[in-house]
């Protein structure tokens, strides 16, 4: 049973976590010097080290960063709203309350925000929460506050993931390659993190006080399935290849060799090295006659092979792993088309839709539920925070389709559905309807219009008779095309 907790104060104040929060910065300096095979083995069973590696990857790889930002921006750009549990006035009131509290009170009491663009502290929260897609999990402490008419969420203070563990016991924080303790339990502090009177073996934390977003946990592992782990080797290969490429550029025309006599003193040997360096770097040099200089030219050009490895392989693999395709991020792979672009765009939209669904689930569970509980009690029905991830259909195409169904098929259509689909207010009466509803006037107008159409058809027939061309000769592509275009040209000229 959950213990009573103080929801208005911070359990893990940042001023007491300074030394632990800086752990990532210190360990990152070591990451670049470790054998990547050792790192790869460790990040699979050591999630705390993995967080430092993931931060290093995104900071140094622009392709990885841009692909993750593309998915994040796609979710943040979706319209959002709160759907009531039912059509009852009470449920609608609760939904409106929750939406107002999240959009306007999040981050401070009744903040002034741009309602059209949804630029608010809540948007910043969503952006940071979506880091779980790349890292596997994001964890933040929820801080509530009181206003005159409500309890609202003041902020969610996200913490470094390496401060926590998900174990049934404190020993889970000591997972090693030989002893993999399960990370499927409740949220707790990692062993060794001391806050006040916290036990060094890891204190169990109240789940309803923390926002925990695990991205696609596998086998119940609450560290999730980080996408950055999927591209670890591609990012490392890119950096290693860049080092080799820079060394190649540094050599310029080739490697300069300065020869000296056998038994030369160390000073003479150093002078030979300095002479070779001067030839490599300076435009003019002076050297003694006794030195023999040779330039060993590079036999293999690295330029094209570097592009094939880094751009055509590594960047393409990163793009495929993160956004599911390459066209929207890197251009066409050897040629593209509109159809191919539409396919790639749909693949990317599916990724964004899945991210939106995952975010919706955790926001409703971790934020909406406590807001309703604290403000309306345990018996109130929960609304649903929604993201409109389904792409809206072109209204012009829908209007054309409905018109064909009505005119050609004679299918009766629902007025209510049309008003809602095209977001058009329904007329309140005959005086409010454009054109009125008087049948005689409408019928008279109809006959009048039909008469005008007959006159136009007669004029078109006479014009067509005068302008008839002889197509009895041998047909070719030009005459066939003109046959098809001629009626349209006549209509255009008549208008």
mmCIF file of C-alpha atoms in Angstrom, residues 246-428:
data_model
loop_
_atom_site.group_PDB
_atom_site.id
_atom_site.type_symbol
_atom_site.label_atom_id
_atom_site.label_comp_id
_atom_site.label_asym_id
_atom_site.label_seq_id
_atom_site.Cartn_x
_atom_site.Cartn_y
_atom_site.Cartn_z
ATOM 1 C CA UNK A 246 41.907 14.024 -40.957
ATOM 2 C CA UNK A 247 45.275 12.266 -40.713
ATOM 3 C CA UNK A 248 45.147 11.679 -44.467
ATOM 4 C CA UNK A 249 44.481 15.370 -45.125
ATOM 5 C CA UNK A 250 47.285 16.301 -42.744
ATOM 6 C CA UNK A 251 49.792 14.395 -44.874
ATOM 7 C CA UNK A 252 49.081 16.559 -47.893
ATOM 8 C CA UNK A 253 51.174 15.326 -50.822
ATOM 9 C CA UNK A 254 52.505 12.388 -48.822
ATOM 10 C CA UNK A 255 54.885 11.386 -46.055
ATOM 11 C CA UNK A 256 58.218 13.306 -46.008
ATOM 12 C CA UNK A 257 61.304 11.232 -45.132
ATOM 13 C CA UNK A 258 64.608 12.900 -44.109
ATOM 14 C CA UNK A 259 67.630 10.564 -44.233
ATOM 15 C CA UNK A 260 70.714 10.941 -42.032
ATOM 16 C CA UNK A 261 73.955 8.970 -41.721
ATOM 17 C CA UNK A 262 74.223 5.893 -39.565
ATOM 18 C CA UNK A 263 75.506 6.702 -36.096
ATOM 19 C CA UNK A 264 74.191 10.280 -36.197
ATOM 20 C CA UNK A 265 73.740 11.993 -32.857
ATOM 21 C CA UNK A 266 70.280 12.550 -31.402
ATOM 22 C CA UNK A 267 70.548 16.259 -32.175
ATOM 23 C CA UNK A 268 71.202 15.515 -35.850
ATOM 24 C CA UNK A 269 68.282 13.073 -35.909
ATOM 25 C CA UNK A 270 66.006 15.723 -34.448
ATOM 26 C CA UNK A 271 67.230 18.238 -37.035
ATOM 27 C CA UNK A 272 66.256 15.759 -39.752
ATOM 28 C CA UNK A 273 62.777 15.434 -38.267
ATOM 29 C CA UNK A 274 62.452 19.227 -38.068
ATOM 30 C CA UNK A 275 63.524 19.525 -41.694
ATOM 31 C CA UNK A 276 60.935 16.977 -42.797
ATOM 32 C CA UNK A 277 58.249 18.798 -40.805
ATOM 33 C CA UNK A 278 59.209 22.105 -42.379
ATOM 34 C CA UNK A 279 58.931 20.622 -45.871
ATOM 35 C CA UNK A 280 55.483 19.305 -44.997
ATOM 36 C CA UNK A 281 54.120 22.517 -43.458
ATOM 37 C CA UNK A 282 56.094 25.513 -44.768
ATOM 38 C CA UNK A 283 56.090 26.967 -48.283
ATOM 39 C CA UNK A 284 59.857 27.727 -48.156
ATOM 40 C CA UNK A 285 62.587 25.835 -46.237
ATOM 41 C CA UNK A 286 66.390 25.765 -45.972
ATOM 42 C CA UNK A 287 68.119 22.469 -45.161
ATOM 43 C CA UNK A 288 71.749 21.265 -45.136
ATOM 44 C CA UNK A 289 73.094 19.410 -48.178
ATOM 45 C CA UNK A 290 73.780 16.335 -46.102
ATOM 46 C CA UNK A 291 70.032 15.694 -45.653
ATOM 47 C CA UNK A 292 68.331 13.614 -48.320
ATOM 48 C CA UNK A 293 64.581 14.220 -48.426
ATOM 49 C CA UNK A 294 62.050 11.920 -50.008
ATOM 50 C CA UNK A 295 58.274 12.236 -50.346
ATOM 51 C CA UNK A 296 56.307 9.003 -50.204
ATOM 52 C CA UNK A 297 53.110 9.757 -52.048
ATOM 53 C CA UNK A 298 49.789 8.259 -51.020
ATOM 54 C CA UNK A 299 48.906 5.399 -53.327
ATOM 55 C CA UNK A 300 45.175 5.184 -52.491
ATOM 56 C CA UNK A 301 42.747 8.103 -52.507
ATOM 57 C CA UNK A 302 40.585 8.167 -49.390
ATOM 58 C CA UNK A 303 38.059 10.761 -50.524
ATOM 59 C CA UNK A 304 35.416 8.598 -52.196
ATOM 60 C CA UNK A 305 35.871 5.652 -49.833
ATOM 61 C CA UNK A 306 35.374 7.933 -46.843
ATOM 62 C CA UNK A 307 32.058 9.168 -48.248
ATOM 63 C CA UNK A 308 30.902 5.625 -48.975
ATOM 64 C CA UNK A 309 31.675 4.517 -45.434
ATOM 65 C CA UNK A 310 30.502 7.539 -43.470
ATOM 66 C CA UNK A 311 27.622 8.949 -45.492
ATOM 67 C CA UNK A 312 26.349 6.082 -47.622
ATOM 68 C CA UNK A 313 26.648 3.472 -44.864
ATOM 69 C CA UNK A 314 26.848 4.949 -41.355
ATOM 70 C CA UNK A 315 24.515 7.938 -41.798
ATOM 71 C CA UNK A 316 22.075 5.860 -43.837
ATOM 72 C CA UNK A 317 21.986 3.152 -41.156
ATOM 73 C CA UNK A 318 21.405 5.741 -38.425
ATOM 74 C CA UNK A 319 18.585 7.316 -40.413
ATOM 75 C CA UNK A 320 16.932 3.949 -41.058
ATOM 76 C CA UNK A 321 17.186 2.913 -37.415
ATOM 77 C CA UNK A 322 15.731 6.165 -36.029
ATOM 78 C CA UNK A 323 13.180 7.411 -38.571
ATOM 79 C CA UNK A 324 12.681 4.205 -40.566
ATOM 80 C CA UNK A 325 13.868 5.603 -43.903
ATOM 81 C CA UNK A 326 16.489 7.869 -45.493
ATOM 82 C CA UNK A 327 14.780 10.047 -48.095
ATOM 83 C CA UNK A 328 13.428 12.838 -45.881
ATOM 84 C CA UNK A 329 16.743 13.207 -44.044
ATOM 85 C CA UNK A 330 19.427 12.500 -46.653
ATOM 86 C CA UNK A 331 17.797 12.844 -50.076
ATOM 87 C CA UNK A 332 17.323 10.007 -52.529
ATOM 88 C CA UNK A 333 19.591 6.968 -52.456
ATOM 89 C CA UNK A 334 20.623 6.777 -56.077
ATOM 90 C CA UNK A 335 17.440 8.390 -57.396
ATOM 91 C CA UNK A 336 14.025 9.214 -56.057
ATOM 92 C CA UNK A 337 10.480 9.913 -57.100
ATOM 93 C CA UNK A 338 7.346 11.450 -55.716
ATOM 94 C CA UNK A 339 5.882 8.005 -55.016
ATOM 95 C CA UNK A 340 9.033 6.945 -53.158
ATOM 96 C CA UNK A 341 8.981 10.176 -51.179
ATOM 97 C CA UNK A 342 5.354 9.587 -50.162
ATOM 98 C CA UNK A 343 6.209 6.060 -48.999
ATOM 99 C CA UNK A 344 9.127 7.327 -46.891
ATOM 100 C CA UNK A 345 6.952 10.082 -45.462
ATOM 101 C CA UNK A 346 4.305 7.547 -44.431
ATOM 102 C CA UNK A 347 6.964 5.424 -42.731
ATOM 103 C CA UNK A 348 8.140 8.442 -40.754
ATOM 104 C CA UNK A 349 4.553 9.356 -39.818
ATOM 105 C CA UNK A 350 4.030 5.829 -38.464
ATOM 106 C CA UNK A 351 7.052 6.257 -36.190
ATOM 107 C CA UNK A 352 5.667 9.573 -34.964
ATOM 108 C CA UNK A 353 2.251 8.002 -34.395
ATOM 109 C CA UNK A 354 3.765 5.253 -32.228
ATOM 110 C CA UNK A 355 5.710 7.815 -30.196
ATOM 111 C CA UNK A 356 2.529 9.839 -29.726
ATOM 112 C CA UNK A 357 0.621 6.806 -28.448
ATOM 113 C CA UNK A 358 3.391 5.950 -25.974
ATOM 114 C CA UNK A 359 3.508 9.529 -24.695
ATOM 115 C CA UNK A 360 -0.280 9.693 -24.366
ATOM 116 C CA UNK A 361 -0.344 6.559 -22.226
ATOM 117 C CA UNK A 362 2.236 7.799 -19.721
ATOM 118 C CA UNK A 363 0.861 11.367 -19.513
ATOM 119 C CA UNK A 364 -2.630 10.060 -18.779
ATOM 120 C CA UNK A 365 -1.317 7.653 -16.148
ATOM 121 C CA UNK A 366 1.203 9.943 -14.447
ATOM 122 C CA UNK A 367 -0.295 13.435 -14.824
ATOM 123 C CA UNK A 368 -3.991 13.355 -15.699
ATOM 124 C CA UNK A 369 -4.946 10.722 -13.130
ATOM 125 C CA UNK A 370 -3.491 12.542 -10.079
ATOM 126 C CA UNK A 371 -4.944 15.871 -11.264
ATOM 127 C CA UNK A 372 -8.443 14.384 -11.381
ATOM 128 C CA UNK A 373 -7.908 12.521 -8.101
ATOM 129 C CA UNK A 374 -6.704 15.565 -6.145
ATOM 130 C CA UNK A 375 -9.317 17.965 -7.584
ATOM 131 C CA UNK A 376 -12.444 15.837 -8.084
ATOM 132 C CA UNK A 377 -11.961 12.803 -5.866
ATOM 133 C CA UNK A 378 -11.588 9.082 -6.565
ATOM 134 C CA UNK A 379 -15.071 8.646 -8.036
ATOM 135 C CA UNK A 380 -14.635 11.102 -10.919
ATOM 136 C CA UNK A 381 -14.329 9.620 -14.408
ATOM 137 C CA UNK A 382 -10.947 10.113 -16.070
ATOM 138 C CA UNK A 383 -10.719 12.128 -19.289
ATOM 139 C CA UNK A 384 -8.074 11.265 -21.883
ATOM 140 C CA UNK A 385 -5.254 13.541 -22.973
ATOM 141 C CA UNK A 386 -5.038 13.134 -26.742
ATOM 142 C CA UNK A 387 -2.645 13.856 -29.609
ATOM 143 C CA UNK A 388 -4.164 14.043 -33.096
ATOM 144 C CA UNK A 389 -1.684 11.721 -34.753
ATOM 145 C CA UNK A 390 -4.027 10.719 -37.600
ATOM 146 C CA UNK A 391 -3.392 12.822 -40.694
ATOM 147 C CA UNK A 392 -6.397 14.924 -41.706
ATOM 148 C CA UNK A 393 -7.845 14.371 -45.168
ATOM 149 C CA UNK A 394 -7.848 17.091 -47.806
ATOM 150 C CA UNK A 395 -11.199 18.897 -47.454
ATOM 151 C CA UNK A 396 -11.292 19.812 -51.150
ATOM 152 C CA UNK A 397 -10.929 16.153 -52.137
ATOM 153 C CA UNK A 398 -13.637 15.188 -49.623
ATOM 154 C CA UNK A 399 -16.010 17.843 -50.967
ATOM 155 C CA UNK A 400 -15.484 16.596 -54.515
ATOM 156 C CA UNK A 401 -16.119 12.988 -53.448
ATOM 157 C CA UNK A 402 -19.284 13.901 -51.547
ATOM 158 C CA UNK A 403 -20.499 15.891 -54.536
ATOM 159 C CA UNK A 404 -20.096 12.893 -56.840
ATOM 160 C CA UNK A 405 -21.879 10.616 -54.388
ATOM 161 C CA UNK A 406 -24.803 13.034 -54.208
ATOM 162 C CA UNK A 407 -25.121 13.942 -57.894
ATOM 163 C CA UNK A 408 -24.063 10.757 -59.681
ATOM 164 C CA UNK A 409 -25.228 8.120 -57.206
ATOM 165 C CA UNK A 410 -27.985 10.006 -55.444
ATOM 166 C CA UNK A 411 -26.753 8.874 -52.042
ATOM 167 C CA UNK A 412 -28.392 10.843 -49.203
ATOM 168 C CA UNK A 413 -25.854 12.507 -46.901
ATOM 169 C CA UNK A 414 -26.078 13.528 -43.282
ATOM 170 C CA UNK A 415 -26.159 17.301 -42.819
ATOM 171 C CA UNK A 416 -24.770 16.967 -39.288
ATOM 172 C CA UNK A 417 -21.830 14.924 -40.546
ATOM 173 C CA UNK A 418 -21.058 17.463 -43.290
ATOM 174 C CA UNK A 419 -21.198 20.391 -40.882
ATOM 175 C CA UNK A 420 -18.818 18.618 -38.481
ATOM 176 C CA UNK A 421 -16.461 17.349 -41.194
ATOM 177 C CA UNK A 422 -16.033 20.720 -42.886
ATOM 178 C CA UNK A 423 -16.137 22.604 -39.567
ATOM 179 C CA UNK A 424 -18.956 24.830 -40.771
ATOM 180 C CA UNK A 425 -21.551 26.210 -38.327
ATOM 181 C CA UNK A 426 -25.111 25.080 -38.995
ATOM 182 C CA UNK A 427 -27.570 27.911 -39.859
ATOM 183 C CA UNK A 428 -29.759 28.878 -36.931
#
